[in-house]
Short mmCIF file of C-alpha atoms and ligand atoms in Angstrom, two decimals:
data_model
loop_
_atom_site.label_atom_id
_atom_site.label_comp_id
_atom_site.label_asym_id
_atom_site.label_seq_id
_atom_site.Cartn_x
_atom_site.Cartn_y
_atom_site.Cartn_z
CA MET L 1 123.86 124.77 90.61
CA ASN L 2 123.60 126.83 93.77
CA PHE L 3 123.76 130.56 94.39
CA SER L 4 127.31 130.54 95.72
CA GLU L 5 128.53 129.55 92.26
CA LEU L 6 127.21 132.80 90.84
CA SER L 7 129.93 134.98 92.43
CA LEU L 8 127.46 136.89 94.55
CA SER L 9 128.70 138.66 97.64
CA ASP L 10 128.06 137.39 101.18
CA PRO L 11 125.43 139.97 102.12
CA LEU L 12 123.41 138.91 99.08
CA LEU L 13 123.88 135.20 99.72
CA ARG L 14 122.67 135.70 103.28
CA ALA L 15 119.57 137.50 102.06
CA ILE L 16 118.90 134.72 99.55
CA GLN L 17 119.18 132.22 102.34
CA ASP L 18 116.71 134.23 104.44
CA GLU L 19 114.30 134.10 101.52
CA GLY L 20 114.61 130.33 101.53
CA TYR L 21 115.78 129.99 97.93
CA SER L 22 117.97 126.97 97.44
CA THR L 23 118.77 127.04 93.74
CA PRO L 24 118.74 129.83 91.20
CA THR L 25 115.94 129.64 88.64
CA PRO L 26 116.94 129.26 84.96
CA ILE L 27 116.67 132.99 84.25
CA GLN L 28 118.80 133.72 87.31
CA GLN L 29 121.44 131.18 86.30
CA GLN L 30 121.66 132.65 82.85
CA ALA L 31 121.30 136.36 83.51
CA ILE L 32 123.20 137.00 86.74
CA PRO L 33 126.72 136.35 85.34
CA TYR L 34 126.14 138.69 82.38
CA VAL L 35 124.64 141.45 84.47
CA LEU L 36 127.57 141.19 86.87
CA GLU L 37 129.91 141.58 83.90
CA GLY L 38 128.14 144.78 82.97
CA ARG L 39 126.62 143.51 79.74
CA ASP L 40 123.36 144.78 78.29
CA LEU L 41 120.71 142.13 78.43
CA LEU L 42 117.51 141.24 76.65
CA GLY L 43 115.59 138.87 78.91
CA VAL L 44 112.63 137.07 77.44
CA ALA L 45 110.86 136.00 80.58
CA GLN L 46 107.68 136.65 82.43
CA THR L 47 106.77 137.30 86.03
CA GLY L 48 106.91 134.10 88.01
CA THR L 49 110.22 132.93 86.59
CA GLY L 50 112.30 134.69 89.25
CA LYS L 51 113.35 137.48 86.91
CA THR L 52 113.21 140.19 89.58
CA ALA L 53 116.01 138.53 91.51
CA ALA L 54 117.78 137.92 88.20
CA PHE L 55 118.30 141.65 87.86
CA ALA L 56 118.03 142.90 91.46
CA LEU L 57 120.80 140.70 92.88
CA PRO L 58 123.53 141.60 90.39
CA ILE L 59 122.48 145.26 90.45
CA LEU L 60 122.85 145.38 94.23
CA GLN L 61 126.25 143.82 93.84
CA ARG L 62 127.39 146.18 91.10
CA LEU L 63 126.27 149.28 92.93
CA GLY L 64 128.38 148.24 95.88
CA ARG L 65 128.23 150.99 98.43
CA PRO L 66 126.15 154.17 98.45
CA ALA L 67 127.84 157.18 96.84
CA ARG L 68 129.87 159.28 99.24
CA GLY L 69 128.12 162.45 100.28
CA ARG L 70 124.58 162.69 98.99
CA ARG L 71 123.13 159.58 97.43
CA ALA L 72 122.41 159.77 93.72
CA ILE L 73 120.03 157.67 91.66
CA ARG L 74 122.34 155.12 90.04
CA THR L 75 119.77 152.56 89.04
CA LEU L 76 116.40 153.26 87.48
CA VAL L 77 113.84 150.47 87.13
CA LEU L 78 110.74 151.22 85.05
CA ALA L 79 107.71 149.02 85.58
CA PRO L 80 104.29 149.26 83.94
CA THR L 81 102.01 149.03 86.98
CA ARG L 82 101.95 150.23 90.54
CA GLU L 83 101.63 146.71 91.83
CA LEU L 84 104.64 145.54 89.94
CA ALA L 85 106.67 148.56 90.98
CA ALA L 86 105.75 147.97 94.63
CA GLN L 87 106.67 144.34 94.30
CA ILE L 88 110.02 145.10 92.75
CA GLY L 89 110.59 147.49 95.66
CA ASP L 90 109.83 144.67 98.10
CA SER L 91 112.34 142.47 96.30
CA PHE L 92 115.07 145.11 96.57
CA SER L 93 114.26 145.42 100.29
CA ALA L 94 114.54 141.69 100.76
CA TYR L 95 117.64 141.03 98.68
CA GLY L 96 119.37 144.23 99.79
CA ARG L 97 118.67 143.92 103.49
CA TYR L 98 122.33 143.33 104.36
CA THR L 99 123.62 146.08 102.08
CA ALA L 100 123.75 149.80 102.79
CA LEU L 101 121.87 150.65 99.58
CA ASN L 102 118.39 152.10 99.62
CA HIS L 103 115.57 152.53 97.14
CA ALA L 104 112.33 154.37 96.60
CA VAL L 105 109.23 153.38 94.67
CA ILE L 106 107.18 156.02 92.90
CA PHE L 107 103.88 155.61 91.09
CA GLY L 108 100.77 157.58 90.33
CA GLY L 109 97.36 157.43 91.95
CA VAL L 110 98.64 158.56 95.35
CA GLY L 111 99.89 161.90 96.63
CA GLN L 112 103.42 162.74 95.64
CA ARG L 113 104.57 164.29 98.93
CA LEU L 114 106.03 161.16 100.53
CA GLN L 115 107.69 160.20 97.26
CA VAL L 116 109.25 163.63 96.86
CA ASN L 117 110.48 163.53 100.46
CA ALA L 118 112.13 160.18 99.86
CA LEU L 119 113.81 161.54 96.73
CA ARG L 120 115.07 164.56 98.65
CA ARG L 121 116.67 162.35 101.25
CA GLY L 122 118.51 160.59 98.43
CA VAL L 123 118.09 157.13 96.89
CA ASP L 124 120.43 154.72 95.14
CA ILE L 125 117.76 152.76 93.30
CA LEU L 126 114.58 154.27 91.94
CA ILE L 127 111.67 152.07 90.87
CA ALA L 128 108.98 153.94 89.00
CA THR L 129 106.02 153.78 86.69
CA PRO L 130 106.57 156.01 83.65
CA GLY L 131 103.78 158.55 84.18
CA ARG L 132 104.67 159.61 87.70
CA LEU L 133 108.36 159.51 86.90
CA LEU L 134 107.94 161.99 84.05
CA ASP L 135 105.70 164.11 86.19
CA LEU L 136 108.29 164.37 88.96
CA MET L 137 111.06 164.86 86.42
CA ASN L 138 109.18 167.79 84.94
CA GLN L 139 108.82 169.26 88.38
CA GLY L 140 112.56 169.06 88.84
CA HIS L 141 112.52 166.46 91.61
CA ILE L 142 114.54 163.85 89.77
CA ASP L 143 118.05 163.87 88.44
CA LEU L 144 118.85 160.90 86.24
CA SER L 145 122.33 162.03 85.25
CA HIS L 146 124.03 159.51 87.54
CA VAL L 147 122.11 156.47 86.36
CA SER L 148 124.50 153.71 85.37
CA ILE L 149 122.01 150.84 85.22
CA PHE L 150 118.61 151.09 83.61
CA VAL L 151 116.02 148.32 83.78
CA LEU L 152 112.90 148.25 81.65
CA ASP L 153 110.67 145.57 83.06
CA GLU L 154 107.70 144.02 81.25
CA ALA L 155 108.40 146.04 78.14
CA ASP L 156 105.59 144.39 76.19
CA ARG L 157 103.12 145.46 78.82
CA MET L 158 104.44 149.01 78.65
CA LEU L 159 103.68 148.93 74.99
CA ASP L 160 100.15 147.58 75.51
CA MET L 161 99.46 150.30 78.02
CA GLY L 162 100.59 153.02 75.66
CA PHE L 163 103.71 153.95 77.61
CA VAL L 164 106.16 153.75 74.76
CA HIS L 165 106.42 157.49 74.27
CA ASP L 166 106.97 158.01 77.96
CA VAL L 167 109.66 155.36 77.97
CA ARG L 168 111.42 157.04 75.06
CA LYS L 169 111.28 160.38 76.83
CA VAL L 170 112.81 158.88 79.96
CA VAL L 171 115.56 157.20 77.95
CA THR L 172 116.62 160.49 76.41
CA GLU L 173 117.28 161.79 79.93
CA LEU L 174 119.61 158.93 80.78
CA PRO L 175 123.36 159.02 80.31
CA THR L 176 124.29 157.22 77.10
CA ARG L 177 127.03 155.31 78.88
CA ARG L 178 125.03 152.90 80.96
CA GLN L 179 124.05 149.28 81.32
CA THR L 180 120.54 148.49 80.12
CA LEU L 181 118.45 145.45 80.93
CA LEU L 182 115.20 144.91 79.09
CA PHE L 183 112.72 142.24 80.10
CA SER L 184 109.69 141.23 78.13
CA ALA L 185 107.48 138.17 78.20
CA THR L 186 106.81 138.34 74.48
CA MET L 187 108.78 139.90 71.65
CA PRO L 188 106.44 141.77 69.30
CA THR L 189 108.19 143.76 66.54
CA GLU L 190 107.85 147.03 68.41
CA ILE L 191 109.81 145.59 71.31
CA VAL L 192 112.47 144.26 68.98
CA LYS L 193 112.76 147.77 67.50
CA LEU L 194 112.87 149.42 70.90
CA SER L 195 115.47 146.98 72.12
CA ARG L 196 117.69 147.76 69.12
CA ARG L 197 117.49 151.39 70.00
CA ILE L 198 118.21 151.21 73.70
CA LEU L 199 120.45 148.15 74.08
CA ASP L 200 124.10 147.98 73.16
CA ASP L 201 125.33 144.59 71.97
CA PRO L 202 123.00 142.73 74.33
CA VAL L 203 123.10 139.11 75.33
CA ARG L 204 119.77 137.49 74.89
CA VAL L 205 118.56 135.25 77.66
CA GLU L 206 115.36 133.36 77.17
CA VAL L 207 113.45 131.07 79.42
CA THR L 208 110.50 129.14 78.20
CA PRO L 209 107.84 129.87 80.75
CA SER L 210 105.11 128.58 78.50
CA ALA L 211 106.18 125.00 78.88
CA SER L 212 107.45 125.15 82.44
CA THR L 213 104.55 127.12 83.88
CA VAL L 214 101.98 125.19 81.99
CA GLU L 215 103.36 121.87 83.13
CA LYS L 216 102.95 122.74 86.77
CA VAL L 217 99.33 123.77 86.52
CA ARG L 218 96.41 121.41 86.18
CA GLN L 219 94.12 122.87 83.57
CA ALA L 220 90.53 122.36 82.55
CA VAL L 221 88.08 124.05 80.24
CA LEU L 222 84.35 124.33 80.88
CA PHE L 223 82.10 125.01 77.90
CA VAL L 224 79.35 127.36 78.98
CA GLU L 225 77.08 129.92 77.35
CA LYS L 226 78.14 133.47 78.07
CA ALA L 227 74.94 134.27 79.97
CA ASP L 228 75.58 131.39 82.39
CA LYS L 229 79.16 132.20 83.25
CA ARG L 230 78.58 134.07 86.46
CA ARG L 231 76.22 131.44 87.78
CA LEU L 232 78.74 128.76 86.93
CA LEU L 233 81.41 130.70 88.77
CA SER L 234 79.30 130.90 91.91
CA GLU L 235 78.69 127.19 91.68
CA VAL L 236 82.34 126.33 91.13
CA LEU L 237 83.40 128.50 94.05
CA THR L 238 81.29 126.48 96.48
CA SER L 239 84.00 123.83 96.31
CA PRO L 240 85.97 123.96 99.58
CA GLY L 241 89.15 122.94 97.75
CA ILE L 242 89.29 126.44 96.31
CA ARG L 243 91.04 128.27 99.09
CA ARG L 244 92.25 131.28 97.16
CA ALA L 245 90.97 132.04 93.69
CA LEU L 246 92.06 134.67 91.24
CA VAL L 247 89.32 135.29 88.67
CA PHE L 248 90.14 137.06 85.42
CA THR L 249 87.75 139.17 83.43
CA ARG L 250 88.48 141.07 80.25
CA THR L 251 87.08 144.41 81.43
CA LYS L 252 86.98 146.48 84.61
CA HIS L 253 83.26 146.71 84.29
CA GLY L 254 83.03 142.95 84.01
CA ALA L 255 85.13 142.59 87.16
CA ASN L 256 82.75 144.82 89.14
CA ARG L 257 79.72 142.93 87.91
CA VAL L 258 81.20 139.60 88.84
CA VAL L 259 82.02 140.79 92.34
CA LYS L 260 78.47 142.02 92.85
CA HIS L 261 77.14 138.69 91.72
CA LEU L 262 79.49 136.74 93.97
CA LEU L 263 78.71 138.87 97.01
CA ARG L 264 75.04 138.30 96.42
CA ASP L 265 75.67 134.58 96.40
CA GLY L 266 77.54 134.78 99.68
CA HIS L 267 81.14 134.55 98.48
CA SER L 268 83.82 136.88 99.80
CA ALA L 269 85.17 138.69 96.78
CA VAL L 270 86.77 141.94 95.76
CA ALA L 271 87.78 143.48 92.44
CA ILE L 272 91.14 144.96 91.60
CA HIS L 273 91.62 147.07 88.51
CA GLY L 274 92.89 150.40 87.27
CA ASN L 275 89.82 152.38 88.27
CA LYS L 276 90.29 151.58 91.92
CA SER L 277 92.25 153.92 94.11
CA GLN L 278 95.68 152.83 95.21
CA ARG L 279 94.43 152.42 98.75
CA ALA L 280 91.55 150.25 97.68
CA ARG L 281 93.86 148.05 95.64
CA GLU L 282 96.32 147.68 98.47
CA ARG L 283 93.56 146.80 100.88
CA ALA L 284 92.14 144.26 98.45
CA LEU L 285 95.52 142.61 98.00
CA ARG L 286 96.20 142.58 101.72
CA ASN L 287 92.87 140.95 102.47
CA PHE L 288 93.38 138.42 99.73
CA LYS L 289 96.86 137.62 100.99
CA ASP L 290 95.83 137.18 104.61
CA GLY L 291 92.91 134.99 103.57
CA SER L 292 90.08 137.23 104.77
CA ILE L 293 88.91 137.46 101.17
CA ARG L 294 88.84 134.31 99.14
CA VAL L 295 88.20 135.57 95.63
CA LEU L 296 90.07 138.33 93.87
CA VAL L 297 88.57 139.40 90.56
CA ALA L 298 91.06 141.15 88.32
CA THR L 299 91.72 142.41 84.84
CA ASP L 300 94.94 141.34 83.13
CA ILE L 301 96.69 144.63 83.64
CA ALA L 302 95.87 144.82 87.33
CA ALA L 303 96.86 141.24 87.92
CA ARG L 304 100.13 141.39 86.10
CA GLY L 305 102.87 140.98 88.61
CA ILE L 306 100.60 140.25 91.54
CA ASP L 307 102.61 137.80 93.52
CA VAL L 308 100.36 136.00 95.89
CA GLU L 309 101.62 132.70 96.99
CA ALA L 310 99.13 129.96 97.52
CA VAL L 311 96.62 131.01 94.88
CA THR L 312 95.03 127.59 94.55
CA HIS L 313 92.88 128.36 91.52
CA VAL L 314 92.89 130.69 88.59
CA VAL L 315 89.55 131.06 86.85
CA ASN L 316 89.40 132.56 83.40
CA LEU L 317 85.87 133.87 83.32
CA ASP L 318 86.69 135.24 79.88
CA LEU L 319 89.32 133.67 77.69
CA PRO L 320 92.04 136.11 76.71
CA ASN L 321 92.25 136.90 73.00
CA VAL L 322 96.04 137.03 73.20
CA PRO L 323 97.15 133.46 73.89
CA GLU L 324 100.29 134.48 75.81
CA GLN L 325 97.99 136.16 78.28
CA TYR L 326 96.63 132.76 79.17
CA VAL L 327 100.08 131.63 80.19
CA HIS L 328 100.57 134.77 82.27
CA ARG L 329 97.28 134.22 83.97
CA ILE L 330 97.68 130.59 84.87
CA GLY L 331 101.23 131.35 85.98
CA ARG L 332 99.69 133.09 89.00
CA THR L 333 98.88 129.69 90.43
CA ALA L 334 102.24 128.10 89.76
CA ARG L 335 104.44 130.36 91.83
CA ALA L 336 107.92 129.04 92.42
CA GLY L 337 107.10 125.39 92.74
CA ALA L 338 103.58 125.32 94.13
CA GLY L 339 101.28 123.89 91.48
CA GLY L 340 97.66 124.92 91.21
CA MET L 341 94.63 124.60 89.02
CA ALA L 342 93.38 126.77 86.17
CA LEU L 343 89.74 126.65 85.06
CA SER L 344 88.75 128.36 81.84
CA PHE L 345 85.16 129.19 80.99
CA CYS L 346 84.77 129.13 77.24
CA ASP L 347 81.64 130.33 75.47
CA ARG L 348 80.83 129.78 71.81
CA GLU L 349 82.48 132.94 70.71
CA GLU L 350 85.70 132.08 72.46
CA ILE L 351 86.37 128.75 70.78
CA ALA L 352 88.82 130.39 68.40
CA TYR L 353 90.71 131.82 71.39
CA LEU L 354 90.78 128.41 73.00
CA LEU L 355 92.25 126.86 69.86
CA ASP L 356 94.93 129.59 69.71
CA ILE L 357 95.85 128.94 73.32
CA GLU L 358 96.07 125.21 72.78
CA GLN L 359 98.31 125.79 69.83
CA LEU L 360 100.63 127.97 71.88
CA ILE L 361 100.89 125.58 74.81
CA ARG L 362 100.96 122.60 72.48
CA GLN L 363 98.38 120.63 74.37
CA GLU L 364 94.68 120.10 74.41
CA ILE L 365 93.12 121.32 77.64
CA PRO L 366 90.93 118.63 79.22
CA VAL L 367 87.20 119.38 79.17
CA VAL L 368 84.97 119.17 82.25
CA GLN L 369 81.99 117.41 80.72
CA GLN L 370 79.77 117.32 83.77
CA HIS L 371 78.76 120.63 85.19
CA PRO L 372 75.39 122.26 85.77
CA TYR L 373 75.72 124.85 82.98
CA ARG L 374 77.34 122.75 80.27
CA GLY L 375 76.89 124.56 76.95
CA GLU L 376 75.78 122.45 74.00
CA PHE L 377 78.93 122.91 71.98
CA ASP L 378 82.58 122.01 72.13
CA ARG L 379 85.87 122.91 70.53
CA ASN L 380 84.82 121.29 67.25
CA THR L 381 81.61 123.26 66.84
CA PRO L 382 81.95 124.97 63.46
CA ALA L 383 82.23 128.73 63.42
CA THR L 384 78.94 129.02 61.52
CA GLU L 385 77.08 127.72 64.55
CA ARG L 386 78.61 130.31 66.78
CA PRO L 387 76.97 133.72 66.94
CA PRO L 388 79.23 136.35 65.39
CA GLU L 389 79.17 138.74 68.34
CA ASP L 390 77.11 139.26 71.44
CA GLN L 391 75.55 142.43 70.03
CA PRO L 392 72.35 140.90 68.61
CA ARG L 393 71.87 138.86 71.73
CA LYS L 394 72.02 141.90 73.93
CA LYS L 395 69.39 143.60 71.82
CA SER L 396 67.05 140.68 71.95
CA ARG L 397 67.57 140.42 75.67
CA ASN L 398 66.26 143.95 76.04
CA ARG L 399 63.34 143.40 73.76
CA TRP L 400 62.09 140.28 75.42
CA GLY L 401 63.02 141.44 78.88
CA GLY L 402 65.39 138.80 80.11
CA ARG L 403 67.47 136.02 78.82
CA GLY L 404 64.68 133.43 79.07
CA GLY L 405 63.05 135.23 76.14
CA TRP L 406 65.57 134.71 73.47
CA ARG L 407 66.67 131.38 74.78
CA GLY L 408 63.18 129.98 74.52
CA HIS L 409 62.79 131.07 70.93
CA GLY L 410 65.47 128.78 69.69
CA LYS L 411 66.08 131.02 66.66
CA ARG L 412 68.82 133.54 66.27
P1 AMP H 512 109.39 136.96 89.85
O1 AMP H 512 109.41 136.25 88.54
O2 AMP H 512 110.58 137.78 90.05
O3 AMP H 512 108.10 137.72 90.06
O4 AMP H 512 109.47 135.85 91.02
C1 AMP H 512 108.42 134.96 91.25
C2 AMP H 512 108.47 134.32 92.65
O5 AMP H 512 109.55 133.41 92.73
C3 AMP H 512 108.66 135.29 93.79
O6 AMP H 512 107.72 134.93 94.78
C4 AMP H 512 110.06 135.05 94.29
O7 AMP H 512 110.12 135.28 95.67
C5 AMP H 512 110.28 133.60 93.94
N1 AMP H 512 111.66 133.24 93.64
C6 AMP H 512 112.56 133.97 92.96
N2 AMP H 512 113.72 133.32 92.83
C7 AMP H 512 113.57 132.13 93.46
C8 AMP H 512 114.43 131.00 93.68
N3 AMP H 512 115.66 130.97 93.21
N4 AMP H 512 113.93 129.96 94.37
C9 AMP H 512 112.65 129.99 94.83
N5 AMP H 512 111.79 131.02 94.67
C10 AMP H 512 112.24 132.08 93.98
#
């Protein structure tokens, strides 16, 4: 199938050609016709599947021309993070470049003046994170009464980030007669409930990213004791084949520590997470994209939606406890056709997570047996031989002043 079979207008087809896309992705093939028809849609798909174009293209087509007189917000897109919102904005710029429609992106963490100015000038499409949107609504800068298409992107992430109340509040401000598109990578019960409330007779479109993403990425697991992970990372990163690596940690604090460690070992690295200012995040991303920084260390939330082509390696310094997260993470290195490699560091306490992940992706991840910090355990090590939590170890580390202490004692 090619794009011209999707009844898209010439200005959109030209933009698609400029982007270099030859065939629509599965989510685009399935969703675009329904969205063009004006149907509500429940899209089960994650970032990396081409879902932004799956909604942006038909929306641009349906909006047609800007309203006569002053522009009014006719499409609202809610996204969970600033990065994702900015990226969706970039997509609308790209796909809408031959249309007369415009858009604005608003998110928190930066001054509101420029955003308010843009709103005053009038926008057709507004892309926003929930917090800043509500804030500007409360200040009277935003009128949602003309919205005819509402998109809720990454709904599961919104839920994780505690945005559900905000989303509900926004929805109550929208006209009831509207088209609603909800995208979510996973479908926990809360999302099912929310979708029942905000969607009207939706078509459900599902792509199976798990299989398709996973197939494109070479994967490996390295068993390593927790205390050796950072050293192992430094070692692994000496490989020249790793041109651009995205390293995941579970916490912001962890991300900062890893960066410190890497810098000390002479690697170029920067962290990106919610505690960083918007400017710092943008700079980090820019430097990572242009290659001046080779290693980006991120938490899941910060990394969600980051679209950096040519990430050659994803390193899971910590295994995620939600198996779907693993698929999201490794998907960063399998962008639109370019395969990559995912390395997962697994300590004793994470074996259960590893097994959950393998169950989800229905394959056993190959083990790197030879590496300088190989832990003396594997996926079959019984739970009884794994320490319950890292708490006691931390204590003993303090008491004996360094990890050599407790390691040498051989007793736990
Ligand atoms: P998304 O899932 O929307 O974040 O898109 C992931 C990546 O796929 C982006 O870099 C898009 O530019 C790219 N992409 C989207 N649609 C296509 C397509 N039909 N062919 C090739 N690349 C695409």
